[in-house]
């Protein structure tokens, strides 16, 4: 497939974003019915939450693969290339396969418009992923919720187990202004009689517990998790008396891994996953999560919530000490709360603007950061900001963080300068 062909299809998909986000299952139900309900051909694990859901999905995917299960992973957003969203057995969907299936979905989506169905970008890509998993003979797929849970397009599945990672305030215009309201939306993925794994506490746990009880679903609350050791590339944690090496660094990864352990033990497959949990956790790879770039004093992290940044700040200080932070966020994020966490780990902050229509203006980010610390400078692009940071580094390393689009900018910069990336 030529780059031009792929660009046409991706642009068609992206043009669907003009429809915005439509929470509800009417469109996806009809779309999947018209392509044969491919989601019914494989088992699923459904993961919602605010912080750590991508990492938890990665652990589950790795455990399935370690057990020899034909495994799929559907996650979002990507860091660089759309193909990253859809993976089978550790390989992203190829350009040729993507184009073929996208055309199939496109024909159906366009035909549905005449009947009043306007499928969104996420609904269309979800259908594409399910169709791909069916064609590839996937036995079990890990499915990450796009937004919320109750009305998310992925909530069409009947999972073996559901996981709800840490909940924090996000997408408040769509999900509600309180933790309780957001928790109700995310707990909407709970199905009758299907086990629920969570790490939440307080108001979020109260809502999850109420819904799980009403559904007669087993509720497992992960606790008794201890971080034993942590380095630049991995962590060692203890859970319920067992030690596990975890392939993603970060103290917060211990809880994510513990949820994956509990979920794996409840998936009904022809193979028992439990004997393969340790290998799966150890071998997990997940870009953009405290990712140390080989040969450079550069770390890339997609963290974009206050809770996530607080945990990242703590871990960066423990492993690296203070660093230079290249920082930019999207306009719907908690700049006040996030900036407090950034300032704690930063010798210097270089503020820039991620490549997104939703990016918060440099002037606003620098104004708020300037209230927290003195050494704040601005840069017009992520790439220039990284080069400036590396040339004038204060502290032991450069950290690029604040959003997926910041991580994308870092990886594109690396690909231009270092072929192996």
mmCIF file of C-alpha atoms in Angstrom:
data_model
loop_
_atom_site.group_PDB
_atom_site.id
_atom_site.type_symbol
_atom_site.label_atom_id
_atom_site.label_comp_id
_atom_site.label_asym_id
_atom_site.label_seq_id
_atom_site.Cartn_x
_atom_site.Cartn_y
_atom_site.Cartn_z
ATOM 1 C CA UNK A 1 0.000 0.000 0.000
ATOM 2 C CA UNK A 2 1.317 3.439 -0.862
ATOM 3 C CA UNK A 3 1.632 6.174 1.737
ATOM 4 C CA UNK A 4 -0.885 8.117 -0.358
ATOM 5 C CA UNK A 5 -3.510 5.344 -0.097
ATOM 6 C CA UNK A 6 -3.051 5.085 3.636
ATOM 7 C CA UNK A 7 -3.238 8.857 4.022
ATOM 8 C CA UNK A 8 -6.563 8.919 2.151
ATOM 9 C CA UNK A 9 -8.089 6.313 4.452
ATOM 10 C CA UNK A 10 -6.711 7.865 7.631
ATOM 11 C CA UNK A 11 -8.007 11.259 6.496
ATOM 12 C CA UNK A 12 -11.443 9.721 5.889
ATOM 13 C CA UNK A 13 -11.418 8.354 9.411
ATOM 14 C CA UNK A 14 -10.198 11.626 10.860
ATOM 15 C CA UNK A 15 -12.857 13.564 8.992
ATOM 16 C CA UNK A 16 -15.322 11.635 11.110
ATOM 17 C CA UNK A 17 -13.984 13.532 14.122
ATOM 18 C CA UNK A 18 -16.030 16.523 12.944
ATOM 19 C CA UNK A 19 -18.976 14.559 14.332
ATOM 20 C CA UNK A 20 -17.352 14.896 17.727
ATOM 21 C CA UNK A 21 -17.796 12.360 20.483
ATOM 22 C CA UNK A 22 -21.233 10.770 20.602
ATOM 23 C CA UNK A 23 -21.659 8.688 23.710
ATOM 24 C CA UNK A 24 -24.132 5.892 23.056
ATOM 25 C CA UNK A 25 -24.305 2.398 21.582
ATOM 26 C CA UNK A 26 -26.874 2.836 18.793
ATOM 27 C CA UNK A 27 -24.362 3.454 15.995
ATOM 28 C CA UNK A 28 -21.828 0.805 16.999
ATOM 29 C CA UNK A 29 -24.571 -1.794 17.507
ATOM 30 C CA UNK A 30 -25.881 -1.245 13.973
ATOM 31 C CA UNK A 31 -22.418 -1.021 12.401
ATOM 32 C CA UNK A 32 -21.225 -4.265 13.975
ATOM 33 C CA UNK A 33 -24.458 -6.031 13.022
ATOM 34 C CA UNK A 34 -23.909 -5.070 9.379
ATOM 35 C CA UNK A 35 -20.401 -6.534 9.345
ATOM 36 C CA UNK A 36 -21.433 -9.762 11.070
ATOM 37 C CA UNK A 37 -20.801 -8.951 14.748
ATOM 38 C CA UNK A 38 -17.117 -9.935 14.670
ATOM 39 C CA UNK A 39 -16.733 -9.156 18.395
ATOM 40 C CA UNK A 40 -18.625 -12.356 19.189
ATOM 41 C CA UNK A 41 -15.875 -14.554 17.727
ATOM 42 C CA UNK A 42 -13.307 -14.020 20.500
ATOM 43 C CA UNK A 43 -13.185 -13.576 24.262
ATOM 44 C CA UNK A 44 -12.386 -10.187 25.761
ATOM 45 C CA UNK A 45 -11.018 -8.378 28.799
ATOM 46 C CA UNK A 46 -12.432 -4.855 29.175
ATOM 47 C CA UNK A 47 -10.379 -2.092 30.832
ATOM 48 C CA UNK A 48 -11.603 1.383 31.853
ATOM 49 C CA UNK A 49 -10.154 4.077 34.124
ATOM 50 C CA UNK A 50 -8.307 7.399 34.129
ATOM 51 C CA UNK A 51 -4.732 6.494 35.068
ATOM 52 C CA UNK A 52 -2.887 3.316 34.166
ATOM 53 C CA UNK A 53 -5.435 1.678 31.883
ATOM 54 C CA UNK A 54 -2.992 1.501 28.958
ATOM 55 C CA UNK A 55 -0.284 -0.096 31.096
ATOM 56 C CA UNK A 56 -2.780 -2.532 32.616
ATOM 57 C CA UNK A 57 -3.880 -3.508 29.109
ATOM 58 C CA UNK A 58 -0.239 -4.046 28.139
ATOM 59 C CA UNK A 59 0.323 -6.387 31.102
ATOM 60 C CA UNK A 60 -2.772 -8.416 30.271
ATOM 61 C CA UNK A 61 -1.792 -8.637 26.606
ATOM 62 C CA UNK A 62 1.700 -9.836 27.533
ATOM 63 C CA UNK A 63 0.324 -12.456 29.937
ATOM 64 C CA UNK A 64 -1.988 -13.838 27.237
ATOM 65 C CA UNK A 65 0.891 -14.034 24.788
ATOM 66 C CA UNK A 66 3.178 -15.697 27.344
ATOM 67 C CA UNK A 67 0.527 -18.401 27.742
ATOM 68 C CA UNK A 68 0.507 -19.037 23.989
ATOM 69 C CA UNK A 69 -2.956 -17.556 23.496
ATOM 70 C CA UNK A 70 -3.647 -15.880 20.145
ATOM 71 C CA UNK A 71 -4.053 -12.405 21.628
ATOM 72 C CA UNK A 72 -5.272 -9.030 20.411
ATOM 73 C CA UNK A 73 -4.935 -5.535 21.850
ATOM 74 C CA UNK A 74 -7.068 -2.505 21.024
ATOM 75 C CA UNK A 75 -5.856 0.683 22.699
ATOM 76 C CA UNK A 76 -5.857 4.422 22.125
ATOM 77 C CA UNK A 77 -4.581 6.908 21.384
ATOM 78 C CA UNK A 78 -1.460 5.980 19.451
ATOM 79 C CA UNK A 79 1.843 7.737 20.049
ATOM 80 C CA UNK A 80 2.938 8.090 16.407
ATOM 81 C CA UNK A 81 1.182 5.798 13.926
ATOM 82 C CA UNK A 82 -2.491 4.800 13.789
ATOM 83 C CA UNK A 83 -1.510 1.130 13.379
ATOM 84 C CA UNK A 84 -0.302 1.099 17.004
ATOM 85 C CA UNK A 85 -3.939 1.006 18.145
ATOM 86 C CA UNK A 86 -4.554 -2.506 16.817
ATOM 87 C CA UNK A 87 -2.152 -5.362 17.536
ATOM 88 C CA UNK A 88 -2.163 -9.165 17.328
ATOM 89 C CA UNK A 89 0.562 -11.361 18.823
ATOM 90 C CA UNK A 90 2.818 -8.375 19.392
ATOM 91 C CA UNK A 91 2.597 -7.007 15.851
ATOM 92 C CA UNK A 92 0.675 -3.897 14.847
ATOM 93 C CA UNK A 93 -1.789 -4.198 11.991
ATOM 94 C CA UNK A 94 0.064 -3.840 8.681
ATOM 95 C CA UNK A 95 -0.661 -1.010 6.255
ATOM 96 C CA UNK A 96 -2.109 -3.447 3.697
ATOM 97 C CA UNK A 97 -4.418 -5.107 6.224
ATOM 98 C CA UNK A 98 -5.447 -1.728 7.591
ATOM 99 C CA UNK A 99 -6.340 -0.421 4.123
ATOM 100 C CA UNK A 100 -8.340 -3.522 3.188
ATOM 101 C CA UNK A 101 -10.430 -3.500 6.357
ATOM 102 C CA UNK A 102 -10.814 0.279 6.411
ATOM 103 C CA UNK A 103 -12.358 0.141 2.934
ATOM 104 C CA UNK A 104 -14.815 -2.509 4.129
ATOM 105 C CA UNK A 105 -15.829 -0.441 7.138
ATOM 106 C CA UNK A 106 -15.918 2.768 5.096
ATOM 107 C CA UNK A 107 -18.424 1.324 2.610
ATOM 108 C CA UNK A 108 -20.760 0.273 5.424
ATOM 109 C CA UNK A 109 -20.407 3.543 7.361
ATOM 110 C CA UNK A 110 -21.166 5.605 4.248
ATOM 111 C CA UNK A 111 -24.220 3.472 3.430
ATOM 112 C CA UNK A 112 -25.543 3.954 6.960
ATOM 113 C CA UNK A 113 -25.573 7.733 6.564
ATOM 114 C CA UNK A 114 -28.620 7.515 4.303
ATOM 115 C CA UNK A 115 -30.505 5.923 7.181
ATOM 116 C CA UNK A 116 -29.550 8.545 9.743
ATOM 117 C CA UNK A 117 -26.546 6.833 11.324
ATOM 118 C CA UNK A 118 -23.474 9.066 11.628
ATOM 119 C CA UNK A 119 -20.704 6.826 12.909
ATOM 120 C CA UNK A 120 -17.833 8.608 14.634
ATOM 121 C CA UNK A 121 -14.095 8.076 14.253
ATOM 122 C CA UNK A 122 -13.889 5.911 17.360
ATOM 123 C CA UNK A 123 -16.926 3.827 16.445
ATOM 124 C CA UNK A 124 -15.462 3.139 13.000
ATOM 125 C CA UNK A 125 -11.998 2.252 14.295
ATOM 126 C CA UNK A 126 -13.507 0.001 16.967
ATOM 127 C CA UNK A 127 -15.414 -1.912 14.295
ATOM 128 C CA UNK A 128 -12.235 -2.152 12.208
ATOM 129 C CA UNK A 129 -10.317 -3.582 15.179
ATOM 130 C CA UNK A 130 -12.970 -6.198 15.945
ATOM 131 C CA UNK A 131 -13.080 -7.241 12.287
ATOM 132 C CA UNK A 132 -9.289 -7.579 12.241
ATOM 133 C CA UNK A 133 -9.275 -9.721 15.380
ATOM 134 C CA UNK A 134 -11.887 -12.014 13.841
ATOM 135 C CA UNK A 135 -9.945 -12.383 10.580
ATOM 136 C CA UNK A 136 -6.705 -13.122 12.448
ATOM 137 C CA UNK A 137 -8.318 -15.827 14.580
ATOM 138 C CA UNK A 138 -7.776 -14.031 17.877
ATOM 139 C CA UNK A 139 -8.779 -16.116 20.893
ATOM 140 C CA UNK A 140 -8.809 -13.346 23.494
ATOM 141 C CA UNK A 141 -8.475 -9.575 23.077
ATOM 142 C CA UNK A 142 -7.736 -6.858 25.607
ATOM 143 C CA UNK A 143 -10.005 -3.895 24.897
ATOM 144 C CA UNK A 144 -9.268 -0.433 26.287
ATOM 145 C CA UNK A 145 -12.187 1.956 26.745
ATOM 146 C CA UNK A 146 -11.896 5.174 24.742
ATOM 147 C CA UNK A 147 -13.751 7.543 27.094
ATOM 148 C CA UNK A 148 -15.837 6.844 30.170
ATOM 149 C CA UNK A 149 -17.323 3.391 29.816
ATOM 150 C CA UNK A 150 -21.104 3.210 29.973
ATOM 151 C CA UNK A 151 -21.696 4.711 26.522
ATOM 152 C CA UNK A 152 -18.269 4.027 25.018
ATOM 153 C CA UNK A 153 -18.281 2.173 21.689
ATOM 154 C CA UNK A 154 -16.251 -0.663 23.196
ATOM 155 C CA UNK A 155 -19.053 -1.399 25.676
ATOM 156 C CA UNK A 156 -20.725 -3.590 23.089
ATOM 157 C CA UNK A 157 -18.612 -6.577 24.187
ATOM 158 C CA UNK A 158 -19.424 -9.328 26.714
ATOM 159 C CA UNK A 159 -16.106 -9.648 28.560
ATOM 160 C CA UNK A 160 -14.674 -12.403 30.717
ATOM 161 C CA UNK A 161 -13.588 -9.840 33.279
ATOM 162 C CA UNK A 162 -13.666 -6.049 33.641
ATOM 163 C CA UNK A 163 -10.952 -3.844 35.122
ATOM 164 C CA UNK A 164 -11.389 -0.278 36.374
ATOM 165 C CA UNK A 165 -8.057 1.424 37.034
ATOM 166 C CA UNK A 166 -7.557 4.559 39.117
ATOM 167 C CA UNK A 167 -10.234 7.193 38.509
ATOM 168 C CA UNK A 168 -9.467 10.909 38.520
ATOM 169 C CA UNK A 169 -11.175 14.032 37.213
ATOM 170 C CA UNK A 170 -11.043 14.066 33.407
ATOM 171 C CA UNK A 171 -13.390 14.839 30.507
ATOM 172 C CA UNK A 172 -15.667 16.552 33.010
ATOM 173 C CA UNK A 173 -17.874 18.080 30.305
ATOM 174 C CA UNK A 174 -18.773 14.582 29.127
ATOM 175 C CA UNK A 175 -18.500 12.460 32.272
ATOM 176 C CA UNK A 176 -19.418 14.755 35.172
ATOM 177 C CA UNK A 177 -17.746 17.144 37.585
ATOM 178 C CA UNK A 178 -17.226 14.845 40.560
ATOM 179 C CA UNK A 179 -15.277 11.629 41.106
ATOM 180 C CA UNK A 180 -18.559 9.895 41.948
ATOM 181 C CA UNK A 181 -20.177 10.929 38.666
ATOM 182 C CA UNK A 182 -17.125 9.883 36.650
ATOM 183 C CA UNK A 183 -16.955 6.558 38.509
ATOM 184 C CA UNK A 184 -20.581 5.806 37.622
ATOM 185 C CA UNK A 185 -19.767 6.315 33.933
ATOM 186 C CA UNK A 186 -16.656 4.142 34.057
ATOM 187 C CA UNK A 187 -18.403 1.439 36.080
ATOM 188 C CA UNK A 188 -20.898 1.254 33.230
ATOM 189 C CA UNK A 189 -18.696 -1.466 31.711
ATOM 190 C CA UNK A 190 -19.648 -3.850 34.545
ATOM 191 C CA UNK A 191 -21.780 -6.726 33.244
ATOM 192 C CA UNK A 192 -24.077 -9.072 35.193
ATOM 193 C CA UNK A 193 -22.093 -11.846 36.841
ATOM 194 C CA UNK A 194 -18.770 -10.736 35.335
ATOM 195 C CA UNK A 195 -15.881 -10.214 37.811
ATOM 196 C CA UNK A 196 -14.705 -6.631 38.402
ATOM 197 C CA UNK A 197 -11.138 -5.739 39.393
ATOM 198 C CA UNK A 198 -10.300 -2.272 40.704
ATOM 199 C CA UNK A 199 -7.762 -0.340 42.766
ATOM 200 C CA UNK A 200 -10.035 2.576 43.626
ATOM 201 C CA UNK A 201 -11.005 3.813 47.079
ATOM 202 C CA UNK A 202 -13.301 6.466 48.560
ATOM 203 C CA UNK A 203 -16.246 7.795 46.505
ATOM 204 C CA UNK A 204 -15.098 6.000 43.334
ATOM 205 C CA UNK A 205 -15.050 2.624 45.087
ATOM 206 C CA UNK A 206 -18.442 3.320 46.652
ATOM 207 C CA UNK A 207 -20.025 3.769 43.218
ATOM 208 C CA UNK A 208 -18.211 0.782 41.707
ATOM 209 C CA UNK A 209 -19.278 -1.388 44.668
ATOM 210 C CA UNK A 210 -22.917 -0.342 44.342
ATOM 211 C CA UNK A 211 -23.029 -1.163 40.642
ATOM 212 C CA UNK A 212 -21.137 -4.457 41.058
ATOM 213 C CA UNK A 213 -23.549 -5.469 43.821
ATOM 214 C CA UNK A 214 -26.569 -4.641 41.661
ATOM 215 C CA UNK A 215 -25.095 -6.764 38.860
ATOM 216 C CA UNK A 216 -24.241 -9.637 41.234
ATOM 217 C CA UNK A 217 -20.646 -9.362 40.024
ATOM 218 C CA UNK A 218 -17.635 -10.404 42.085
ATOM 219 C CA UNK A 219 -15.670 -7.309 43.123
ATOM 220 C CA UNK A 220 -11.936 -7.601 43.780
ATOM 221 C CA UNK A 221 -10.246 -4.548 45.298
ATOM 222 C CA UNK A 222 -6.487 -4.685 44.845
ATOM 223 C CA UNK A 223 -4.557 -3.859 48.012
ATOM 224 C CA UNK A 224 -1.466 -5.091 49.861
ATOM 225 C CA UNK A 225 0.765 -4.071 46.941
ATOM 226 C CA UNK A 226 4.382 -3.188 47.736
ATOM 227 C CA UNK A 227 7.107 -1.752 45.524
ATOM 228 C CA UNK A 228 10.351 -3.549 46.390
ATOM 229 C CA UNK A 229 12.759 -1.986 43.904
ATOM 230 C CA UNK A 230 12.733 0.306 40.887
ATOM 231 C CA UNK A 231 15.271 1.248 38.236
ATOM 232 C CA UNK A 232 15.247 3.076 34.892
ATOM 233 C CA UNK A 233 13.781 0.144 32.944
ATOM 234 C CA UNK A 234 11.802 -2.080 35.336
ATOM 235 C CA UNK A 235 10.353 -2.538 38.813
ATOM 236 C CA UNK A 236 10.032 -5.314 41.379
ATOM 237 C CA UNK A 237 6.795 -5.558 43.335
ATOM 238 C CA UNK A 238 5.205 -7.840 45.885
ATOM 239 C CA UNK A 239 1.545 -8.768 45.868
ATOM 240 C CA UNK A 240 -0.148 -11.161 48.265
ATOM 241 C CA UNK A 241 3.182 -12.658 49.326
ATOM 242 C CA UNK A 242 4.555 -13.184 45.787
ATOM 243 C CA UNK A 243 7.310 -11.175 44.106
ATOM 244 C CA UNK A 244 7.029 -10.095 40.474
ATOM 245 C CA UNK A 245 9.404 -8.303 38.130
ATOM 246 C CA UNK A 246 7.508 -5.750 36.074
ATOM 247 C CA UNK A 247 8.734 -4.654 32.649
ATOM 248 C CA UNK A 248 7.549 -1.045 32.973
ATOM 249 C CA UNK A 249 9.285 1.245 35.498
ATOM 250 C CA UNK A 250 7.326 3.332 37.988
ATOM 251 C CA UNK A 251 5.944 2.853 41.498
ATOM 252 C CA UNK A 252 2.380 3.171 40.235
ATOM 253 C CA UNK A 253 2.974 0.183 37.939
ATOM 254 C CA UNK A 254 2.835 -2.168 40.928
ATOM 255 C CA UNK A 255 -0.892 -1.528 41.338
ATOM 256 C CA UNK A 256 -1.538 -1.786 37.598
ATOM 257 C CA UNK A 257 0.310 -5.116 37.514
ATOM 258 C CA UNK A 258 -1.643 -6.378 40.537
ATOM 259 C CA UNK A 259 -4.923 -5.670 38.731
ATOM 260 C CA UNK A 260 -3.618 -7.609 35.723
ATOM 261 C CA UNK A 261 -2.734 -10.523 38.030
ATOM 262 C CA UNK A 262 -6.255 -10.629 39.457
ATOM 263 C CA UNK A 263 -7.914 -10.266 36.056
ATOM 264 C CA UNK A 264 -5.766 -12.984 34.464
ATOM 265 C CA UNK A 265 -6.755 -15.491 37.125
ATOM 266 C CA UNK A 266 -10.418 -15.016 36.186
ATOM 267 C CA UNK A 267 -10.249 -15.374 32.403
ATOM 268 C CA UNK A 268 -11.811 -18.643 31.266
ATOM 269 C CA UNK A 269 -9.719 -20.058 28.437
ATOM 270 C CA UNK A 270 -8.530 -23.505 27.422
ATOM 271 C CA UNK A 271 -5.199 -22.631 29.074
ATOM 272 C CA UNK A 272 -4.690 -21.510 32.661
ATOM 273 C CA UNK A 273 -3.036 -18.085 32.594
ATOM 274 C CA UNK A 274 -1.798 -18.144 36.201
ATOM 275 C CA UNK A 275 1.465 -20.076 35.524
ATOM 276 C CA UNK A 276 2.362 -17.496 32.871
ATOM 277 C CA UNK A 277 1.698 -14.316 34.867
ATOM 278 C CA UNK A 278 5.282 -13.780 36.046
ATOM 279 C CA UNK A 279 6.783 -14.134 32.562
ATOM 280 C CA UNK A 280 4.054 -11.933 31.119
ATOM 281 C CA UNK A 281 4.657 -9.097 33.570
ATOM 282 C CA UNK A 282 8.433 -9.316 33.206
ATOM 283 C CA UNK A 283 8.292 -9.190 29.406
ATOM 284 C CA UNK A 284 5.794 -6.331 29.102
ATOM 285 C CA UNK A 285 6.865 -3.483 26.841
ATOM 286 C CA UNK A 286 4.812 -0.291 26.635
ATOM 287 C CA UNK A 287 6.285 2.816 24.959
ATOM 288 C CA UNK A 288 5.858 6.236 26.484
ATOM 289 C CA UNK A 289 5.661 5.112 30.092
ATOM 290 C CA UNK A 290 8.756 6.456 31.812
ATOM 291 C CA UNK A 291 10.571 5.285 28.687
ATOM 292 C CA UNK A 292 14.329 5.810 28.875
ATOM 293 C CA UNK A 293 15.787 6.379 25.404
ATOM 294 C CA UNK A 294 18.943 4.323 24.825
ATOM 295 C CA UNK A 295 22.092 6.390 24.418
ATOM 296 C CA UNK A 296 20.505 9.704 25.403
ATOM 297 C CA UNK A 297 19.678 11.359 28.742
ATOM 298 C CA UNK A 298 16.054 11.462 27.560
ATOM 299 C CA UNK A 299 12.857 10.110 29.130
ATOM 300 C CA UNK A 300 9.429 10.113 27.435
ATOM 301 C CA UNK A 301 6.151 9.793 29.329
ATOM 302 C CA UNK A 302 2.551 10.324 28.175
ATOM 303 C CA UNK A 303 1.225 11.282 31.627
ATOM 304 C CA UNK A 304 -1.543 13.898 31.380
ATOM 305 C CA UNK A 305 -3.492 13.845 34.659
ATOM 306 C CA UNK A 306 -2.702 15.340 38.064
ATOM 307 C CA UNK A 307 -2.583 11.947 39.795
ATOM 308 C CA UNK A 308 -0.377 10.502 37.084
ATOM 309 C CA UNK A 309 1.995 13.472 37.166
ATOM 310 C CA UNK A 310 2.248 13.288 40.954
ATOM 311 C CA UNK A 311 3.335 9.645 40.719
ATOM 312 C CA UNK A 312 5.710 10.374 37.835
ATOM 313 C CA UNK A 313 7.301 13.264 39.716
ATOM 314 C CA UNK A 314 7.930 11.078 42.759
ATOM 315 C CA UNK A 315 9.512 8.323 40.666
ATOM 316 C CA UNK A 316 11.653 10.662 38.564
ATOM 317 C CA UNK A 317 13.064 12.242 41.717
ATOM 318 C CA UNK A 318 13.824 8.823 43.196
ATOM 319 C CA UNK A 319 15.572 7.432 40.101
ATOM 320 C CA UNK A 320 17.067 10.505 38.417
ATOM 321 C CA UNK A 321 16.879 13.413 40.829
ATOM 322 C CA UNK A 322 15.773 16.760 39.388
ATOM 323 C CA UNK A 323 15.522 17.042 35.600
ATOM 324 C CA UNK A 324 14.814 19.463 32.777
ATOM 325 C CA UNK A 325 11.162 19.053 31.781
ATOM 326 C CA UNK A 326 9.878 19.681 28.249
ATOM 327 C CA UNK A 327 6.203 20.265 28.952
ATOM 328 C CA UNK A 328 2.983 20.862 27.042
ATOM 329 C CA UNK A 329 -0.619 19.805 27.629
ATOM 330 C CA UNK A 330 -4.060 19.871 26.070
ATOM 331 C CA UNK A 331 -6.548 22.592 26.929
ATOM 332 C CA UNK A 332 -8.992 20.366 28.832
ATOM 333 C CA UNK A 333 -6.409 19.284 31.421
ATOM 334 C CA UNK A 334 -5.838 20.478 34.992
ATOM 335 C CA UNK A 335 -2.934 22.847 34.348
ATOM 336 C CA UNK A 336 -2.897 24.129 37.938
ATOM 337 C CA UNK A 337 -2.681 20.693 39.541
ATOM 338 C CA UNK A 338 -0.335 19.230 36.936
ATOM 339 C CA UNK A 339 2.033 22.223 37.046
ATOM 340 C CA UNK A 340 2.482 21.775 40.807
ATOM 341 C CA UNK A 341 3.709 18.224 40.215
ATOM 342 C CA UNK A 342 5.969 19.230 37.320
ATOM 343 C CA UNK A 343 7.631 21.959 39.397
ATOM 344 C CA UNK A 344 8.584 19.479 42.131
ATOM 345 C CA UNK A 345 10.836 17.454 39.811
ATOM 346 C CA UNK A 346 12.120 20.252 37.548
ATOM 347 C CA UNK A 347 15.351 22.223 37.632
ATOM 348 C CA UNK A 348 14.065 23.935 34.496
ATOM 349 C CA UNK A 349 10.887 23.757 32.424
ATOM 350 C CA UNK A 350 10.755 24.359 28.685
ATOM 351 C CA UNK A 351 7.143 25.011 27.746
ATOM 352 C CA UNK A 352 5.973 24.181 24.247
ATOM 353 C CA UNK A 353 2.784 23.321 22.377
ATOM 354 C CA UNK A 354 1.959 19.751 21.307
ATOM 355 C CA UNK A 355 0.776 19.236 17.735
ATOM 356 C CA UNK A 356 -2.961 19.210 18.412
ATOM 357 C CA UNK A 357 -5.936 21.468 17.789
ATOM 358 C CA UNK A 358 -6.702 20.991 21.487
ATOM 359 C CA UNK A 359 -3.285 22.151 22.712
ATOM 360 C CA UNK A 360 -3.215 24.680 25.536
ATOM 361 C CA UNK A 361 -1.530 27.906 24.449
ATOM 362 C CA UNK A 362 2.133 28.298 25.331
ATOM 363 C CA UNK A 363 1.381 31.658 26.939
ATOM 364 C CA UNK A 364 -1.088 30.117 29.392
ATOM 365 C CA UNK A 365 1.098 27.128 30.270
ATOM 366 C CA UNK A 366 4.166 29.332 30.796
ATOM 367 C CA UNK A 367 2.127 31.785 32.903
ATOM 368 C CA UNK A 368 0.965 29.043 35.258
ATOM 369 C CA UNK A 369 4.378 27.345 35.386
ATOM 370 C CA UNK A 370 5.934 30.738 36.122
ATOM 371 C CA UNK A 371 3.885 30.899 39.317
ATOM 372 C CA UNK A 372 5.560 27.686 40.485
ATOM 373 C CA UNK A 373 9.216 28.288 39.579
ATOM 374 C CA UNK A 374 11.586 30.866 38.095
ATOM 375 C CA UNK A 375 13.424 28.896 35.400
ATOM 376 C CA UNK A 376 10.729 28.662 32.727
ATOM 377 C CA UNK A 377 11.429 29.254 29.046
ATOM 378 C CA UNK A 378 9.309 28.745 25.936
ATOM 379 C CA UNK A 379 9.869 27.030 22.606
ATOM 380 C CA UNK A 380 7.778 27.012 19.434
ATOM 381 C CA UNK A 381 7.840 23.244 18.864
ATOM 382 C CA UNK A 382 8.432 19.984 20.706
ATOM 383 C CA UNK A 383 11.431 19.141 18.526
ATOM 384 C CA UNK A 384 13.161 22.482 19.100
ATOM 385 C CA UNK A 385 12.346 22.263 22.807
ATOM 386 C CA UNK A 386 14.027 18.851 23.066
ATOM 387 C CA UNK A 387 17.149 20.063 21.277
ATOM 388 C CA UNK A 388 17.301 23.134 23.510
ATOM 389 C CA UNK A 389 16.848 20.979 26.599
ATOM 390 C CA UNK A 390 19.594 18.526 25.649
ATOM 391 C CA UNK A 391 22.019 21.315 24.766
ATOM 392 C CA UNK A 392 21.363 23.278 27.976
ATOM 393 C CA UNK A 393 20.343 20.482 30.316
ATOM 394 C CA UNK A 394 19.930 21.262 33.994
ATOM 395 C CA UNK A 395 19.679 18.221 36.228
ATOM 396 C CA UNK A 396 20.464 14.630 35.294
ATOM 397 C CA UNK A 397 18.154 14.135 32.284
ATOM 398 C CA UNK A 398 15.467 15.599 30.027
ATOM 399 C CA UNK A 399 11.862 14.488 30.531
ATOM 400 C CA UNK A 400 9.261 15.046 27.791
ATOM 401 C CA UNK A 401 5.759 14.791 29.224
ATOM 402 C CA UNK A 402 2.232 16.230 29.468
ATOM 403 C CA UNK A 403 0.313 14.398 26.735
ATOM 404 C CA UNK A 404 0.395 11.659 24.114
ATOM 405 C CA UNK A 405 1.079 14.350 21.533
ATOM 406 C CA UNK A 406 4.185 15.461 23.440
ATOM 407 C CA UNK A 407 5.406 11.862 23.327
ATOM 408 C CA UNK A 408 4.608 11.773 19.609
ATOM 409 C CA UNK A 409 6.751 14.860 19.051
ATOM 410 C CA UNK A 410 9.633 13.237 20.916
ATOM 411 C CA UNK A 411 9.425 10.001 18.920
ATOM 412 C CA UNK A 412 9.234 11.871 15.606
ATOM 413 C CA UNK A 413 12.331 13.854 16.616
ATOM 414 C CA UNK A 414 14.125 10.602 17.420
ATOM 415 C CA UNK A 415 13.166 9.001 14.103
ATOM 416 C CA UNK A 416 14.598 11.939 12.191
ATOM 417 C CA UNK A 417 17.941 11.705 13.963
ATOM 418 C CA UNK A 418 18.337 8.067 14.936
ATOM 419 C CA UNK A 419 17.356 5.432 12.379
ATOM 420 C CA UNK A 420 16.678 2.687 14.959
ATOM 421 C CA UNK A 421 13.707 4.632 16.301
#
